[in-house]
Amino acid sequence: MSRTTMGAPNLGWTDPECPVARTLDLVGDRWSLLVVRDAMDGARSFTEFQRRTGIARNILADRLRKLTAHGLLAQRAAPTGRRQEYVLTDAGRDLFPVILTLRQWGERHAFAPGETHSTLVDQHGIPVPEIAPTSADGTLLDADTTHVQKTR
Amino acid sequence: MSRTTMGAPNLGWTDPECPVARTLDLVGDRWSLLVVRDAMDGARSFTEFQRRTGIARNILADRLRKLTAHGLLAQRAAPTGRRQEYVLTDAGRDLFPVILTLRQWGERHAFAPGETHSTLVDQHGIPVPEIAPTSADGTLLDADTTHVQKTR
DNA sequence: CCGATGAGTTGCGAATTGAAACCATTGTGC
DNA sequence: GCACAATGGTTTCAATTCGCAACTCATCGG
């Protein structure tokens, strides 16, 4: 036993119908998405995650365990040396749009007008355009023009 | 004074350069985004938020206070009666892409193959298409084809 | 005026965090 | 081959935060 009884999200209890709630059950805490962000940005080792995020080591160990358990991260032998390293799985990499929209919201609303911040750019160094949700026919969508359809 | 000393996110300290971190400082806890989700889905009153999310009342009071303080929600007099109600500000509504990508990730990865879940549809009842980040020239982008450019 | 709601607040025990110290393995320079 | 540093965690313990239930104040509906 002795899994250290340390849990992040309570895990499995919020409105089980809603995909948003399900996702937040997995990554809806202060750190998980920052870990994923750093993994996308090249972090692989425990120490590297710790250094980049500044998260407490015990919490980091717990989050890495959890993200791995839920299939967002995987551990594999590092190419060089025989230490283990953490890499994003397909599901983990698929959080890219989530991180991107969080980033873009932050750029729009969490910085003072002239304040500088890092930017996301593509291979050519060109800034990534802002994401705009559209319907099948191409019109812009927002909270007012959409609604949740309960499964029946 | 006595602001009840109840805080959600520690507020203001993670890598202040990164927009993702800034955003998560505001809404990166277990509940804030669910409150926003419900606000987008029509919730306006304390009780309604409480009923939909199942969140503890003291925590809800704290989150509403915080979201309001940070300008994601605003309180205004309800059209009927003279009770107050909470409504999303422009910044709050602008979290739509975040909620949407969380939802779409959940639909792809947090449900067993045949399992049912609610769906987001537009005015015509047509399901909202999946968001795909693209670069300026239209190619698909992901974690491998983009990188953060540090501000210098 | 009376009971029912709505909107929070308060008190508390339980669970989660964070900081720092500690430890067992590799790695490494010499 | 060895002393020494770095890695990857674990343990401990105090400080926060959470969740629950009970309680308070309006206001509402008759």
Tab-separated table of C-alpha atoms (C1' of nucleotides) in Angstrom:
chain	number	residue	atom	x	y	z
A	1	MET	CA	0.000	0.000	0.000
A	2	SER	CA	1.282	3.470	0.898
A	3	ARG	CA	0.604	5.206	-2.367
A	4	THR	CA	1.279	8.262	-0.186
A	5	THR	CA	-2.440	9.019	-0.350
A	6	MET	CA	-1.879	12.185	-2.303
A	7	GLY	CA	-4.503	13.108	-4.811
A	8	ALA	CA	-4.866	16.129	-6.986
A	9	PRO	CA	-8.306	16.349	-8.461
A	10	ASN	CA	-10.810	14.407	-6.424
A	11	LEU	CA	-11.166	12.292	-9.481
A	12	GLY	CA	-14.380	11.052	-10.914
A	13	TRP	CA	-17.430	12.693	-9.476
A	14	THR	CA	-18.424	15.926	-11.249
A	15	ASP	CA	-21.322	15.747	-13.707
A	16	PRO	CA	-20.178	12.622	-15.504
A	17	GLU	CA	-22.153	13.533	-18.604
A	18	CYS	CA	-20.227	16.673	-19.425
A	19	PRO	CA	-16.988	16.317	-21.337
A	20	VAL	CA	-15.721	19.591	-19.906
A	21	ALA	CA	-16.107	18.242	-16.389
A	22	ARG	CA	-14.428	14.980	-17.335
A	23	THR	CA	-11.460	16.802	-18.769
A	24	LEU	CA	-11.156	19.045	-15.751
A	25	ASP	CA	-11.259	15.984	-13.536
A	26	LEU	CA	-7.969	15.011	-15.161
A	27	VAL	CA	-6.160	18.285	-15.714
A	28	GLY	CA	-8.224	20.871	-13.877
A	29	ASP	CA	-5.805	21.687	-11.137
A	30	ARG	CA	-3.194	24.324	-10.657
A	31	TRP	CA	-0.307	22.335	-12.195
A	32	SER	CA	-1.204	19.568	-14.609
A	33	LEU	CA	-1.623	21.783	-17.630
A	34	LEU	CA	1.607	23.605	-16.898
A	35	VAL	CA	3.362	20.258	-16.837
A	36	VAL	CA	1.773	19.417	-20.177
A	37	ARG	CA	2.763	22.818	-21.513
A	38	ASP	CA	6.377	22.213	-20.559
A	39	ALA	CA	6.280	18.708	-21.963
A	40	MET	CA	5.156	20.220	-25.268
A	41	ASP	CA	7.992	22.646	-24.986
A	42	GLY	CA	10.556	19.899	-24.616
A	43	ALA	CA	10.758	19.028	-20.920
A	44	ARG	CA	11.354	15.302	-20.324
A	45	SER	CA	12.927	14.833	-16.913
A	46	PHE	CA	11.665	15.249	-13.382
A	47	THR	CA	14.223	17.913	-12.679
A	48	GLU	CA	13.445	19.798	-15.845
A	49	PHE	CA	9.727	19.921	-15.044
A	50	GLN	CA	10.532	21.009	-11.541
A	51	ARG	CA	12.838	23.740	-12.700
A	52	ARG	CA	10.445	25.116	-15.291
A	53	THR	CA	7.270	25.101	-13.263
A	54	GLY	CA	8.657	25.726	-9.798
A	55	ILE	CA	6.173	23.200	-8.464
A	56	ALA	CA	6.913	21.417	-5.175
A	57	ARG	CA	8.687	18.101	-5.773
A	58	ASN	CA	6.167	15.928	-3.992
A	59	ILE	CA	3.322	17.492	-5.929
A	60	LEU	CA	5.216	17.104	-9.170
A	61	ALA	CA	5.821	13.435	-8.454
A	62	ASP	CA	2.106	13.041	-7.820
A	63	ARG	CA	1.069	14.872	-10.985
A	64	LEU	CA	3.474	12.965	-13.175
A	65	ARG	CA	2.141	9.745	-11.668
A	66	LYS	CA	-1.417	10.811	-12.314
A	67	LEU	CA	-0.890	12.085	-15.834
A	68	THR	CA	0.894	8.856	-16.605
A	69	ALA	CA	-1.856	6.766	-15.026
A	70	HIS	CA	-4.437	8.554	-17.146
A	71	GLY	CA	-2.480	8.089	-20.323
A	72	LEU	CA	-1.432	11.661	-21.026
A	73	LEU	CA	2.212	10.980	-20.346
A	74	ALA	CA	4.273	7.834	-20.749
A	75	GLN	CA	7.605	6.823	-19.337
A	76	ARG	CA	10.185	5.388	-21.631
A	77	ALA	CA	13.923	4.817	-21.515
A	78	ALA	CA	15.795	7.930	-22.522
A	79	PRO	CA	17.613	7.573	-25.855
A	80	THR	CA	20.957	8.264	-24.181
A	81	GLY	CA	21.896	6.824	-20.827
A	82	ARG	CA	19.375	4.508	-19.267
A	83	ARG	CA	17.367	6.927	-17.190
A	84	GLN	CA	13.636	7.108	-17.737
A	85	GLU	CA	12.011	10.096	-19.326
A	86	TYR	CA	8.463	11.376	-19.583
A	87	VAL	CA	6.953	11.958	-23.004
A	88	LEU	CA	3.486	13.029	-24.078
A	89	THR	CA	1.223	10.346	-25.474
A	90	ASP	CA	-1.091	11.048	-28.400
A	91	ALA	CA	-3.813	11.999	-25.930
A	92	GLY	CA	-1.393	14.307	-24.173
A	93	ARG	CA	-0.263	15.963	-27.380
A	94	ASP	CA	-3.907	16.351	-28.272
A	95	LEU	CA	-4.238	18.877	-25.457
A	96	PHE	CA	-2.455	21.287	-27.752
A	97	PRO	CA	-5.631	23.192	-28.672
A	98	VAL	CA	-6.473	23.562	-24.979
A	99	ILE	CA	-3.087	25.005	-24.109
A	100	LEU	CA	-3.238	27.198	-27.169
A	101	THR	CA	-6.615	28.696	-26.330
A	102	LEU	CA	-5.544	29.274	-22.734
A	103	ARG	CA	-2.475	31.029	-24.074
A	104	GLN	CA	-4.435	33.163	-26.489
A	105	TRP	CA	-6.938	34.148	-23.839
A	106	GLY	CA	-4.074	35.141	-21.591
A	107	GLU	CA	-2.502	37.217	-24.322
A	108	ARG	CA	-5.766	39.052	-24.836
A	109	HIS	CA	-6.849	39.523	-21.243
A	110	ALA	CA	-4.116	38.853	-18.746
A	111	PHE	CA	-1.534	41.403	-19.797
A	112	ALA	CA	-1.531	45.141	-19.499
A	113	PRO	CA	-1.528	46.943	-22.866
A	114	GLY	CA	2.206	47.453	-23.365
A	115	GLU	CA	3.336	44.491	-21.257
A	116	THR	CA	5.569	41.929	-22.941
A	117	HIS	CA	4.925	38.204	-22.965
A	118	SER	CA	6.213	35.127	-24.758
A	119	THR	CA	4.656	34.209	-28.087
A	120	LEU	CA	3.868	30.939	-29.846
A	121	VAL	CA	5.310	30.726	-33.344
A	122	ASP	CA	5.392	28.075	-36.065
A	123	GLN	CA	8.424	26.518	-37.789
A	124	HIS	CA	9.016	29.694	-39.726
A	125	GLY	CA	8.857	31.871	-36.660
A	126	ILE	CA	5.487	33.255	-37.670
A	127	PRO	CA	3.060	33.847	-34.774
A	128	VAL	CA	0.226	31.328	-34.554
A	129	PRO	CA	-3.092	32.935	-35.569
A	130	GLU	CA	-5.905	33.195	-33.065
A	131	ILE	CA	-8.355	30.349	-32.934
A	132	ALA	CA	-11.921	31.175	-33.873
A	133	PRO	CA	-14.594	28.525	-33.395
A	134	THR	CA	-16.864	28.262	-36.416
A	135	SER	CA	-19.928	26.229	-37.239
A	136	ALA	CA	-20.129	23.790	-40.122
A	137	ASP	CA	-21.211	26.600	-42.446
A	138	GLY	CA	-18.301	28.798	-41.434
A	139	THR	CA	-20.008	31.351	-39.192
A	140	LEU	CA	-18.294	32.357	-35.970
A	141	LEU	CA	-19.556	30.640	-32.853
A	142	ASP	CA	-19.632	31.779	-29.241
A	143	ALA	CA	-21.441	31.051	-26.028
A	144	ASP	CA	-24.592	32.772	-27.279
A	145	THR	CA	-24.909	30.920	-30.551
A	146	THR	CA	-24.375	27.436	-29.186
A	147	HIS	CA	-25.837	25.271	-26.488
A	148	VAL	CA	-25.307	21.914	-24.890
A	149	GLN	CA	-27.566	19.195	-26.106
A	150	LYS	CA	-28.244	16.755	-23.328
A	151	THR	CA	-27.899	13.143	-24.314
A	152	ARG	CA	-31.242	11.366	-24.176
B	1	MET	CA	-11.753	43.640	6.966
B	2	SER	CA	-12.079	39.869	7.171
B	3	ARG	CA	-12.182	38.917	3.546
B	4	THR	CA	-12.654	35.433	5.023
B	5	THR	CA	-9.097	34.668	3.892
B	6	MET	CA	-10.231	32.058	1.423
B	7	GLY	CA	-8.262	31.898	-1.759
B	8	ALA	CA	-8.465	29.585	-4.710
B	9	PRO	CA	-5.440	29.935	-6.888
B	10	ASN	CA	-2.557	31.403	-4.952
B	11	LEU	CA	-2.757	34.232	-7.401
B	12	GLY	CA	0.075	35.906	-9.133
B	13	TRP	CA	3.363	34.081	-8.946
B	14	THR	CA	3.846	31.431	-11.639
B	15	ASP	CA	6.138	32.309	-14.534
B	16	PRO	CA	4.738	35.758	-15.165
B	17	GLU	CA	5.949	35.762	-18.742
B	18	CYS	CA	3.793	32.888	-19.916
B	19	PRO	CA	0.216	33.655	-20.905
B	20	VAL	CA	-0.793	30.081	-20.156
B	21	ALA	CA	0.409	30.451	-16.586
B	22	ARG	CA	-1.322	33.803	-16.240
B	23	THR	CA	-4.595	32.356	-17.402
B	24	LEU	CA	-4.293	29.374	-15.101
B	25	ASP	CA	-3.614	31.742	-12.238
B	26	LEU	CA	-7.139	33.013	-12.770
B	27	VAL	CA	-9.130	29.948	-13.750
B	28	GLY	CA	-6.793	27.038	-13.141
B	29	ASP	CA	-8.607	25.421	-10.278
B	30	ARG	CA	-11.104	22.676	-9.954
B	31	TRP	CA	-14.209	24.910	-10.258
B	32	SER	CA	-13.775	28.255	-11.971
B	33	LEU	CA	-14.090	26.941	-15.501
B	34	LEU	CA	-17.154	24.899	-14.583
B	35	VAL	CA	-18.748	28.043	-13.244
B	36	VAL	CA	-17.907	29.786	-16.504
B	37	ARG	CA	-19.264	26.844	-18.455
B	38	ASP	CA	-22.566	27.071	-16.590
B	39	ALA	CA	-22.672	30.822	-16.995
B	40	MET	CA	-22.348	30.283	-20.738
B	41	ASP	CA	-25.129	27.782	-20.493
B	42	GLY	CA	-27.469	30.253	-18.843
B	43	ALA	CA	-26.815	30.105	-15.110
B	44	ARG	CA	-27.152	33.498	-13.425
B	45	SER	CA	-27.922	33.004	-9.733
B	46	PHE	CA	-25.921	31.708	-6.823
B	47	THR	CA	-28.326	28.848	-6.286
B	48	GLU	CA	-28.341	27.919	-9.927
B	49	PHE	CA	-24.559	27.706	-10.053
B	50	GLN	CA	-24.584	25.698	-6.883
B	51	ARG	CA	-27.186	23.294	-8.201
B	52	ARG	CA	-25.485	22.730	-11.540
B	53	THR	CA	-21.930	22.303	-10.332
B	54	GLY	CA	-22.527	20.724	-6.944
B	55	ILE	CA	-19.738	22.899	-5.568
B	56	ALA	CA	-19.666	23.724	-1.854
B	57	ARG	CA	-21.435	27.013	-1.126
B	58	ASN	CA	-18.527	28.747	0.572
B	59	ILE	CA	-16.212	27.810	-2.278
B	60	LEU	CA	-18.764	28.993	-4.814
B	61	ALA	CA	-19.080	32.317	-3.026
B	62	ASP	CA	-15.311	32.630	-3.143
B	63	ARG	CA	-15.040	31.744	-6.833
B	64	LEU	CA	-17.813	34.112	-7.849
B	65	ARG	CA	-16.089	36.842	-5.881
B	66	LYS	CA	-12.788	36.075	-7.536
B	67	LEU	CA	-14.120	35.781	-11.066
B	68	THR	CA	-15.917	39.056	-10.522
B	69	ALA	CA	-12.824	40.717	-9.105
B	70	HIS	CA	-10.832	39.644	-12.146
B	71	GLY	CA	-13.433	40.868	-14.555
B	72	LEU	CA	-14.717	37.588	-15.942
B	73	LEU	CA	-18.102	37.965	-14.303
B	74	ALA	CA	-20.095	41.038	-13.400
B	75	GLN	CA	-22.995	41.531	-11.063
B	76	ARG	CA	-25.966	43.459	-12.262
B	77	ALA	CA	-29.559	43.881	-11.150
B	78	ALA	CA	-31.729	41.108	-12.500
B	79	PRO	CA	-34.248	42.311	-15.109
B	80	THR	CA	-37.159	41.112	-12.968
B	81	GLY	CA	-37.276	41.561	-9.203
B	82	ARG	CA	-34.381	43.413	-7.667
B	83	ARG	CA	-32.053	40.555	-6.922
B	84	GLN	CA	-28.550	40.640	-8.293
B	85	GLU	CA	-27.402	38.243	-10.966
B	86	TYR	CA	-24.043	37.182	-12.334
B	87	VAL	CA	-23.331	37.586	-16.022
B	88	LEU	CA	-20.233	36.954	-18.076
B	89	THR	CA	-18.239	39.972	-19.163
B	90	ASP	CA	-16.657	40.128	-22.610
B	91	ALA	CA	-13.488	38.644	-21.152
B	92	GLY	CA	-15.537	35.867	-19.581
B	93	ARG	CA	-17.392	35.094	-22.777
B	94	ASP	CA	-14.052	35.074	-24.523
B	95	LEU	CA	-13.182	31.912	-22.634
B	96	PHE	CA	-15.508	30.129	-25.037
B	97	PRO	CA	-12.668	28.640	-27.098
B	98	VAL	CA	-11.048	27.329	-23.936
B	99	ILE	CA	-14.205	25.619	-22.755
B	100	LEU	CA	-14.805	24.314	-26.245
B	101	THR	CA	-11.365	22.751	-26.608
B	102	LEU	CA	-11.632	21.209	-23.155
B	103	ARG	CA	-14.974	19.773	-24.203
B	104	GLN	CA	-13.659	18.417	-27.465
B	105	TRP	CA	-10.658	16.832	-25.802
B	106	GLY	CA	-12.979	15.196	-23.323
B	107	GLU	CA	-15.182	13.872	-26.091
B	108	ARG	CA	-12.162	12.339	-27.790
B	109	HIS	CA	-10.330	10.961	-24.788
B	110	ALA	CA	-12.422	10.859	-21.648
B	111	PHE	CA	-15.246	8.609	-22.748
B	112	ALA	CA	-15.304	4.917	-23.446
B	113	PRO	CA	-16.093	4.073	-27.094
B	114	GLY	CA	-19.855	3.597	-26.896
B	115	GLU	CA	-20.402	5.855	-23.883
B	116	THR	CA	-22.885	8.708	-24.297
B	117	HIS	CA	-22.151	12.338	-23.468
B	118	SER	CA	-23.723	15.717	-24.047
B	119	THR	CA	-22.898	17.547	-27.270
B	120	LEU	CA	-22.425	21.193	-28.209
B	121	VAL	CA	-24.594	22.292	-31.106
B	122	ASP	CA	-25.192	25.561	-32.933
B	123	GLN	CA	-28.474	27.427	-33.468
B	124	HIS	CA	-29.585	24.854	-36.001
B	125	GLY	CA	-28.817	21.927	-33.759
B	126	ILE	CA	-25.784	20.996	-35.809
B	127	PRO	CA	-22.809	19.742	-33.794
B	128	VAL	CA	-19.927	22.186	-33.532
B	129	PRO	CA	-16.951	21.020	-35.624
B	130	GLU	CA	-13.662	20.191	-33.965
B	131	ILE	CA	-11.175	22.967	-33.617
B	132	ALA	CA	-7.922	22.537	-35.541
B	133	PRO	CA	-5.147	25.045	-34.965
B	134	THR	CA	-3.580	26.162	-38.234
B	135	SER	CA	-0.716	28.435	-39.130
B	136	ALA	CA	-1.063	31.561	-41.215
B	137	ASP	CA	-0.596	29.502	-44.394
B	138	GLY	CA	-3.285	27.042	-43.406
B	139	THR	CA	-1.220	24.033	-42.344
B	140	LEU	CA	-2.225	22.151	-39.216
B	141	LEU	CA	-0.260	22.997	-36.105
B	142	ASP	CA	0.580	20.944	-33.052
B	143	ALA	CA	3.087	20.845	-30.229
B	144	ASP	CA	5.825	19.594	-32.555
B	145	THR	CA	5.462	22.267	-35.210
B	146	THR	CA	5.343	25.239	-32.872
B	147	HIS	CA	7.434	26.651	-30.082
B	148	VAL	CA	7.383	29.427	-27.561
B	149	GLN	CA	9.408	32.447	-28.443
B	150	LYS	CA	10.761	34.076	-25.343
B	151	THR	CA	10.339	37.804	-25.216
B	152	ARG	CA	13.664	39.560	-25.305
C	1	DC	C1'	-47.850	38.430	9.268
C	2	DC	C1'	-45.873	33.649	8.204
C	3	DG	C1'	-43.428	30.220	6.038
C	4	DA	C1'	-40.360	29.481	2.002
C	5	DT	C1'	-36.477	30.842	-0.904
C	6	DG	C1'	-32.282	32.976	-2.109
C	7	DA	C1'	-27.647	34.336	-0.991
C	8	DG	C1'	-24.206	33.989	1.584
C	9	DT	C1'	-21.311	33.328	6.102
C	10	DT	C1'	-19.370	30.664	9.923
C	11	DG	C1'	-17.310	26.787	12.251
C	12	DC	C1'	-14.674	22.734	11.726
C	13	DG	C1'	-12.618	18.417	10.646
C	14	DA	C1'	-10.525	16.310	6.664
C	15	DA	C1'	-7.733	16.519	2.515
C	16	DT	C1'	-4.292	18.967	-0.254
C	17	DT	C1'	-0.219	21.936	-0.599
C	18	DG	C1'	4.327	23.579	-0.175
C	19	DA	C1'	8.998	23.755	1.724
C	20	DA	C1'	12.783	21.460	3.183
C	21	DA	C1'	15.300	17.611	4.523
C	22	DC	C1'	16.545	13.026	3.483
C	23	DC	C1'	17.891	8.897	0.446
C	24	DA	C1'	19.025	5.558	-2.943
C	25	DT	C1'	20.829	5.395	-7.552
C	26	DT	C1'	23.322	6.618	-11.416
C	27	DG	C1'	27.058	9.669	-13.567
C	28	DT	C1'	31.667	11.695	-13.677
C	29	DG	C1'	36.199	13.590	-13.356
C	30	DC	C1'	40.514	12.079	-12.049
D	1	DG	C1'	37.972	2.514	-8.762
D	2	DC	C1'	36.480	6.275	-6.030
D	3	DA	C1'	34.977	10.461	-4.015
D	4	DC	C1'	31.560	13.742	-5.295
D	5	DA	C1'	27.730	15.625	-7.676
D	6	DA	C1'	23.314	15.196	-9.931
D	7	DT	C1'	18.836	12.682	-10.585
D	8	DG	C1'	14.540	11.205	-9.135
D	9	DG	C1'	11.974	10.715	-5.770
D	10	DT	C1'	10.081	10.062	-0.657
D	11	DT	C1'	9.156	11.686	4.051
D	12	DT	C1'	7.908	14.966	7.425
D	13	DC	C1'	5.412	18.627	9.051
D	14	DA	C1'	3.214	23.079	9.078
D	15	DA	C1'	0.081	25.976	6.530
D	16	DT	C1'	-3.796	26.219	3.268
D	17	DT	C1'	-7.827	24.991	1.168
D	18	DC	C1'	-11.938	22.085	0.793
D	19	DG	C1'	-16.400	20.220	1.719
D	20	DC	C1'	-20.231	19.871	4.761
D	21	DA	C1'	-23.690	21.275	7.694
D	22	DA	C1'	-25.717	24.654	10.336
D	23	DC	C1'	-26.916	29.476	10.786
D	24	DT	C1'	-28.063	34.315	9.393
D	25	DC	C1'	-30.349	37.898	6.840
D	26	DA	C1'	-32.994	39.654	3.511
D	27	DT	C1'	-36.816	39.165	0.324
D	28	DC	C1'	-40.917	36.809	-1.627
D	29	DG	C1'	-45.507	35.014	-2.031
D	30	DG	C1'	-49.801	34.874	-0.068
